[in-house]
mmCIF file of C-alpha atoms in Angstrom:
data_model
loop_
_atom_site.group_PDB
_atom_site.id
_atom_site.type_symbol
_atom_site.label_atom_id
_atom_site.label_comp_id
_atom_site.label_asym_id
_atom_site.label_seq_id
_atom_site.Cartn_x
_atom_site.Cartn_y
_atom_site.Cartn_z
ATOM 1 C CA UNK P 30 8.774 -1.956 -8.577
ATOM 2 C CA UNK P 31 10.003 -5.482 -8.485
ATOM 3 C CA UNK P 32 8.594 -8.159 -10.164
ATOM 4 C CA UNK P 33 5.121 -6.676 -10.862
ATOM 5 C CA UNK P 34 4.055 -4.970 -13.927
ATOM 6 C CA UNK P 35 0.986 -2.958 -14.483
ATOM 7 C CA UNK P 36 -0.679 -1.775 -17.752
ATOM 8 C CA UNK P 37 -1.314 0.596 -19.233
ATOM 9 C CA UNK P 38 0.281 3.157 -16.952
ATOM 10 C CA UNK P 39 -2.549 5.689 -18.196
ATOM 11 C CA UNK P 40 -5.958 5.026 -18.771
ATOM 12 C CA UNK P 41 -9.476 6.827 -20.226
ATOM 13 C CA UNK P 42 -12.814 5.635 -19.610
ATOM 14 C CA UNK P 43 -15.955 7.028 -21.050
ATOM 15 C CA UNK P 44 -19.194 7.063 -19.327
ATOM 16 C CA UNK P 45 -20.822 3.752 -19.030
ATOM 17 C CA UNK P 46 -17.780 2.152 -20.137
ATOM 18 C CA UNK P 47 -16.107 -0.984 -18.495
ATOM 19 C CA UNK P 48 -12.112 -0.756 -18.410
ATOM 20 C CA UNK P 49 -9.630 -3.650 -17.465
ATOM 21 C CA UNK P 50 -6.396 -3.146 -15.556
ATOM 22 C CA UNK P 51 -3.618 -5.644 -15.925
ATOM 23 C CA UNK P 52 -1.782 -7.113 -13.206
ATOM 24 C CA UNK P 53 0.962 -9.740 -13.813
ATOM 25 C CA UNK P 54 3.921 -10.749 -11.255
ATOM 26 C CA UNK P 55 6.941 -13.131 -11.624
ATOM 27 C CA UNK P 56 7.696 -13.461 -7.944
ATOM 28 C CA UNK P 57 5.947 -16.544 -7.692
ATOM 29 C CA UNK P 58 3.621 -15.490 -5.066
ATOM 30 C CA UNK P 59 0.133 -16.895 -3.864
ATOM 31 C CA UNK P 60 -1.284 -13.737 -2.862
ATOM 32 C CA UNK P 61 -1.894 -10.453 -4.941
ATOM 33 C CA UNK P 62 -3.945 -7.475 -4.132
ATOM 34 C CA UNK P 63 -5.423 -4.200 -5.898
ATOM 35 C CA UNK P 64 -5.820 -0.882 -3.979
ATOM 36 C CA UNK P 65 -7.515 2.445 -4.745
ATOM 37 C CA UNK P 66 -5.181 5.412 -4.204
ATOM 38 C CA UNK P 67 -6.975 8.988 -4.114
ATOM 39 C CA UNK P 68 -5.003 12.475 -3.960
ATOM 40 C CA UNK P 69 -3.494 12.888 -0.744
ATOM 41 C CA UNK P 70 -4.780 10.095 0.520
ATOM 42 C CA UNK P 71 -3.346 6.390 1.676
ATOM 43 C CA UNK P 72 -4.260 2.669 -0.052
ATOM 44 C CA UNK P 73 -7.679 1.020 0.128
ATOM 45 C CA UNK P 74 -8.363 -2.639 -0.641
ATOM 46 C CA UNK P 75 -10.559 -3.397 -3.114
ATOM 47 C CA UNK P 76 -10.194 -7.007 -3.827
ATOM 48 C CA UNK P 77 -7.391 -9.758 -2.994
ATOM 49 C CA UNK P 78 -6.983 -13.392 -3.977
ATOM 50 C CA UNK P 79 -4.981 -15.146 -1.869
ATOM 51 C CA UNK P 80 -4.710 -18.346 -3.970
ATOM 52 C CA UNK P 81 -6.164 -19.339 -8.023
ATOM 53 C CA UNK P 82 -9.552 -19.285 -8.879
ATOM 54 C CA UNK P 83 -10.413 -18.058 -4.842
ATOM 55 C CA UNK P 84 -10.666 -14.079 -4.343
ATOM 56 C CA UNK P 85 -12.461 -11.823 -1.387
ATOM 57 C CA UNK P 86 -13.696 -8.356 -1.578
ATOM 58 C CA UNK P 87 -12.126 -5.932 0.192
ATOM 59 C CA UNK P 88 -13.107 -2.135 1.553
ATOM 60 C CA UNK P 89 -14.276 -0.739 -1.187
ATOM 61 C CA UNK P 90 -15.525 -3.533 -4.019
ATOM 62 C CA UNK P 91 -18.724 -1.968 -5.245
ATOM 63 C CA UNK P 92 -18.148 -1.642 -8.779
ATOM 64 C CA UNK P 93 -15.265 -3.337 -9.255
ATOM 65 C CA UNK P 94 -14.708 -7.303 -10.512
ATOM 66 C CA UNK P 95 -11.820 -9.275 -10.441
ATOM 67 C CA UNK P 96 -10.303 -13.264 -11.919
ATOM 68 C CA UNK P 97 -7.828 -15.181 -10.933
ATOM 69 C CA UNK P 98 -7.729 -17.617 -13.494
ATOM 70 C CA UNK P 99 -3.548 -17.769 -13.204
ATOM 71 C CA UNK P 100 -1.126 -17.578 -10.679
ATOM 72 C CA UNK P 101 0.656 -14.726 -11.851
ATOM 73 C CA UNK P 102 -2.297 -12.352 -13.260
ATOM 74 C CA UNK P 103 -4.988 -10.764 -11.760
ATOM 75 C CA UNK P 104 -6.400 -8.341 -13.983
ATOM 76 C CA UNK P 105 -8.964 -5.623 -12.410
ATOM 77 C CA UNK P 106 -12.258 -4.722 -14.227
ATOM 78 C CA UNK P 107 -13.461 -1.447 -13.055
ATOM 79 C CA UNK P 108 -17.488 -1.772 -14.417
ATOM 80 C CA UNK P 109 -19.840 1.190 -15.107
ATOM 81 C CA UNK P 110 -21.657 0.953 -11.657
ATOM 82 C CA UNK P 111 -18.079 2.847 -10.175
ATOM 83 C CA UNK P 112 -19.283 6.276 -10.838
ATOM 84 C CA UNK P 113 -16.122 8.329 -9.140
ATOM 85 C CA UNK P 114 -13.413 5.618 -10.737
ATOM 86 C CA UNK P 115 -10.787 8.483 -11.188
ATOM 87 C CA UNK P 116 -7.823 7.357 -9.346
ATOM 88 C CA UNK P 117 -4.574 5.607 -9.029
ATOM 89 C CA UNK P 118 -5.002 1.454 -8.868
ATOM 90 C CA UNK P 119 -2.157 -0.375 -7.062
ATOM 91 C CA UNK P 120 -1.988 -4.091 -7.806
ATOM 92 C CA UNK P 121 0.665 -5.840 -4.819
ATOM 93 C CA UNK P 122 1.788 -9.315 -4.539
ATOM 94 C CA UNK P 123 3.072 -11.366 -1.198
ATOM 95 C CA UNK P 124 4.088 -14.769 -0.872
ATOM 96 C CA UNK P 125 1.124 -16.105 0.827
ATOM 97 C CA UNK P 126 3.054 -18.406 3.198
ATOM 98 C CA UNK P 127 2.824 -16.773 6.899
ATOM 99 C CA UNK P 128 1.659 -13.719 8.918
ATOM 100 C CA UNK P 129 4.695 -11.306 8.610
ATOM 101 C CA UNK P 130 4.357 -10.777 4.966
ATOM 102 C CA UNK P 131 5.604 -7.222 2.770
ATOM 103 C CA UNK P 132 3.404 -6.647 -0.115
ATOM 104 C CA UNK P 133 5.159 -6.158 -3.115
ATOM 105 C CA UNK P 134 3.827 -3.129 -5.391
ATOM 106 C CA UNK P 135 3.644 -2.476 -8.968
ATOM 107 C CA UNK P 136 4.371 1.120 -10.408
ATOM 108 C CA UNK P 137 0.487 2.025 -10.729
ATOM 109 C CA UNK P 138 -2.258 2.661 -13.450
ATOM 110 C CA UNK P 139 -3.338 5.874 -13.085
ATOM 111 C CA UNK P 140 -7.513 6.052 -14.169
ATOM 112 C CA UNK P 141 -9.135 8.970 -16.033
ATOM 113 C CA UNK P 142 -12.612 9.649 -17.200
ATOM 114 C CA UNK P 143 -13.820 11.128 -19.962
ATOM 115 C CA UNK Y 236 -11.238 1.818 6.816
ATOM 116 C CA UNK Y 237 -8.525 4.112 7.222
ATOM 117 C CA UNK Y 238 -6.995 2.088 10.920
ATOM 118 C CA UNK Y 239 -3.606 4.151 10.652
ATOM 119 C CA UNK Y 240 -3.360 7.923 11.017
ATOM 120 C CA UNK Y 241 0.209 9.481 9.937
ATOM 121 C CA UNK Y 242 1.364 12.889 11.446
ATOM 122 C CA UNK Y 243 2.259 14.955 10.718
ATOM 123 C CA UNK Y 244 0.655 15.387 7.677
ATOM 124 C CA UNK Y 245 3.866 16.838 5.836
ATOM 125 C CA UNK Y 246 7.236 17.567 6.870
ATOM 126 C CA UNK Y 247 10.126 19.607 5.546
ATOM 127 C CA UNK Y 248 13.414 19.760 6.665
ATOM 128 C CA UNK Y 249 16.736 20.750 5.546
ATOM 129 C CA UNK Y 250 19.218 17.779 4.638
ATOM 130 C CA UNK Y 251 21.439 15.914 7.183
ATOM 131 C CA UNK Y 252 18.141 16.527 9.593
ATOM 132 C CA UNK Y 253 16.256 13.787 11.323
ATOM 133 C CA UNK Y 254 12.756 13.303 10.471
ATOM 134 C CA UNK Y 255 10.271 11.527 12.577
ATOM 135 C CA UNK Y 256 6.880 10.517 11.852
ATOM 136 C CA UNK Y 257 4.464 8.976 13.666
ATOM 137 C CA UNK Y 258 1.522 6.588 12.934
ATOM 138 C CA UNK Y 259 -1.476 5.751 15.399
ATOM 139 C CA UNK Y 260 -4.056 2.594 15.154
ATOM 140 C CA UNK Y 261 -6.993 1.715 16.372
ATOM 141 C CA UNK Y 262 -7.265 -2.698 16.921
ATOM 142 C CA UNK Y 263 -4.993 -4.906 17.750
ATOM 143 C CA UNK Y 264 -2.365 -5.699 15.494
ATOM 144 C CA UNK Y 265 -0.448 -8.806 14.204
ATOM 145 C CA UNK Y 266 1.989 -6.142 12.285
ATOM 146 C CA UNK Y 267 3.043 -2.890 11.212
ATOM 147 C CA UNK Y 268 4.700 -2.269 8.113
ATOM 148 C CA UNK Y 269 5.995 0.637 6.886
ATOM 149 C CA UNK Y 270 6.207 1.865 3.126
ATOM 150 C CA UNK Y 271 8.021 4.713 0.779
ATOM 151 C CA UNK Y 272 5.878 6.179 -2.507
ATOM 152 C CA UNK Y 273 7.622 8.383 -4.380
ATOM 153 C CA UNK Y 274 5.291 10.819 -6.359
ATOM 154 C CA UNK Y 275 3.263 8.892 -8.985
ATOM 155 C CA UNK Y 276 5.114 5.485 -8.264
ATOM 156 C CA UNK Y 277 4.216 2.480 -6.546
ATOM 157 C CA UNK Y 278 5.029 1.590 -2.794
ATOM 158 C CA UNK Y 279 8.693 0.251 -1.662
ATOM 159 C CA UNK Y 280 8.701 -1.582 1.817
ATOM 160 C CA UNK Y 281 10.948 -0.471 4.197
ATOM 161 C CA UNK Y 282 10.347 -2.271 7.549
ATOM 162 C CA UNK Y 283 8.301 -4.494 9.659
ATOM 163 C CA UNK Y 284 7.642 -4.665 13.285
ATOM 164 C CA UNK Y 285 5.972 -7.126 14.858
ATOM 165 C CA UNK Y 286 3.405 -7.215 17.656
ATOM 166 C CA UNK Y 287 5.861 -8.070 20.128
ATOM 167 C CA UNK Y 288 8.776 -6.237 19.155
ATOM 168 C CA UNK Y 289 9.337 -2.800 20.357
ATOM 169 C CA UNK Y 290 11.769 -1.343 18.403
ATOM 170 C CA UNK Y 291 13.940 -2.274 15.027
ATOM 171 C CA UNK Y 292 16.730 -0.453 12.933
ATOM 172 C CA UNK Y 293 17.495 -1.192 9.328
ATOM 173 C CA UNK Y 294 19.870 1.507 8.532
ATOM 174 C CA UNK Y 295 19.235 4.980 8.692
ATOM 175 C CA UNK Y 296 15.385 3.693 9.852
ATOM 176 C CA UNK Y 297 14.718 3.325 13.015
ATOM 177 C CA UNK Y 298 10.870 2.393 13.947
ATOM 178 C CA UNK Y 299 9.751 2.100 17.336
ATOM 179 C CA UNK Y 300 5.832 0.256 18.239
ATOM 180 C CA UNK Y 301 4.241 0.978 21.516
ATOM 181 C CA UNK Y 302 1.095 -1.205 21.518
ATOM 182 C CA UNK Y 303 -0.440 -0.247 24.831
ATOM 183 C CA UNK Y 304 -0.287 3.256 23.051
ATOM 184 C CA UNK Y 305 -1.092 1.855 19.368
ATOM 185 C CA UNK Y 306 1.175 3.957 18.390
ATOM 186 C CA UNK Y 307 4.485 3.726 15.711
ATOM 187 C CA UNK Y 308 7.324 6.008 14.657
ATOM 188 C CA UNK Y 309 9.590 6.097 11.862
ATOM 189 C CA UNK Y 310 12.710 7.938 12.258
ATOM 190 C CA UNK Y 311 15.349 8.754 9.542
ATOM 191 C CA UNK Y 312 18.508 10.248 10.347
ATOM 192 C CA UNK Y 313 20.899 12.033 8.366
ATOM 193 C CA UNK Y 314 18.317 12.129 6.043
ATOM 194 C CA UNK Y 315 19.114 13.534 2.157
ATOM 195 C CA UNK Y 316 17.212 14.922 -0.485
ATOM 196 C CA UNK Y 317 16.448 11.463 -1.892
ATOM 197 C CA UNK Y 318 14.494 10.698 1.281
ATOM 198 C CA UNK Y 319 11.630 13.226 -0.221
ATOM 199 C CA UNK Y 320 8.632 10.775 -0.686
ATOM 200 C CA UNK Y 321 5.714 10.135 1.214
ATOM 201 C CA UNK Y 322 5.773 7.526 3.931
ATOM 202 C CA UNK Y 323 2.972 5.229 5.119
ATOM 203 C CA UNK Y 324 2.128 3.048 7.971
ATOM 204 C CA UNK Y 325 0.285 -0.058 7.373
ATOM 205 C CA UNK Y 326 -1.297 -2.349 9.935
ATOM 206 C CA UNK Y 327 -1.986 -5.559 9.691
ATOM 207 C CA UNK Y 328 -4.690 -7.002 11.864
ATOM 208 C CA UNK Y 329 -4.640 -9.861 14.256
ATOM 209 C CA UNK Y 330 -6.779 -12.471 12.515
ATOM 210 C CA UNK Y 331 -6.373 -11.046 9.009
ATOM 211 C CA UNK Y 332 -2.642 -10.659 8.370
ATOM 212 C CA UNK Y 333 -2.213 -10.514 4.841
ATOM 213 C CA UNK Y 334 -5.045 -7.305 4.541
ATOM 214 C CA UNK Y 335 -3.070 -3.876 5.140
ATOM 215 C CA UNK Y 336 -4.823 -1.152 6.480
ATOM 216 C CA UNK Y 337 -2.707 2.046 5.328
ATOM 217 C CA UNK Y 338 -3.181 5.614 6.590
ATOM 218 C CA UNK Y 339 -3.009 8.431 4.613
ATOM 219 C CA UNK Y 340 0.453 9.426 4.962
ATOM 220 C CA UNK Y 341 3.347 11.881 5.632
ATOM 221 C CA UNK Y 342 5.080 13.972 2.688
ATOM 222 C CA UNK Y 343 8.604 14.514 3.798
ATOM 223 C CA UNK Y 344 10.195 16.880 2.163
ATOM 224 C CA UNK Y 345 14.062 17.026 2.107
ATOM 225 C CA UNK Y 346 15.932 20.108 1.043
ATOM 226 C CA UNK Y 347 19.082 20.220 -0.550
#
């Protein structure tokens, strides 16, 4: 899992409840990333930053919000306005510097409503 | 968008085996990546190919692109019971390199 942490590894969310998912990396990388993983399936993007203070949506943003405030965190808010937010979130770093980058992944938060 | 379609969709196969798997695209790509999730972890990266390359080993991997197919495969050989994860390809798109498109994966699984 590298230099990426995620937290908390599990996580419950009542209805109409807004939860935050921590991201922080050490790797000293410009880019970072958060997917959606459902059962069985593969990754989708929800958001990525590829620099501070500068973020895009990705695939699937509705009802999500991000920051980038620092280098190394990028903490996901998953708001009310998700209404299937059950699933596994993936936050991934890369360094940001060219066009045959790896992602880096962190070991997961795995989301759970109430 | 799910660009990359794994199959199959699981595998199983007695130890010392190979295993193949194959991935299939749909645009043009600047990349394809390909990663290792064991169950309920995060992803580990095990090789890139680039547009213009057509094949690359990195141990017991060996991956093979045939763009005018849009088309990858990931072989293991000798492959042990460790190998048991599931294995995606990832694309990533001419103009937009640093956004991965993954499929949905192959579960291999490797009996002892």
């Amino acid at each position: 899992d590298g230099g990426i942490t995620q937290s908390p590894k599990y996580l419950f969310r009542k209805e109409g409840q807004n939860v935050t998912l921590s991201c922080e990396q050490n790797l000293n990388h410009d880019a970072m990333y958060w997917y959606r993983q459902d059962p069985g399936q593969g990754l989708r993007l929800i958001y990525y930053s590829q620099i501070v203070n500068d973020f895009q949506k990705g695939d699937i943003a509705e009802g999500y919000s991000v920051s980038r405030e620092k280098k190394e965190s990028f903490p996901l808010t998953v708001t009310s306005a998700q209404k299937n937010p059950t699933a596994f979130y993936l936050c991934a770093s890369s360094a940001g510097t060219g066009y045959q980058e790896t992602q880096y992944f962190g070991p997961g938060t795995r989301l759970l409503v109430l | 968008s799910q660009q990359g379609e794994e199959d199959p969709q699981a595998l199983s196969i007695q130890e010392g085996e190979n295993a193949t798997m194959n991935c299939s695209y749909k645009t043009s790509i600047n990349n394809l990546q390909w990663y290792r999730q064991n169950s309920g972890r995060g992803l580990v990266h095990l090789i890139l190919i680039r547009s213009n390359e057509r094949e690359k080993h990195s141990g017991r991997l060996r991956v093979t692109l045939d763009t005018s197919k849009k088309s990858s495969s990931l072989l293991i050989t000798a492959s042990r019971a460790a190998d048991t994860a599931s294995y995606f390809c990832a694309t990533a798109r001419t103009g937009s390199a640093r956004q991965l498109t993954f499929g949905s994966g192959t579960q291999l699984t490797v009996l002892p």
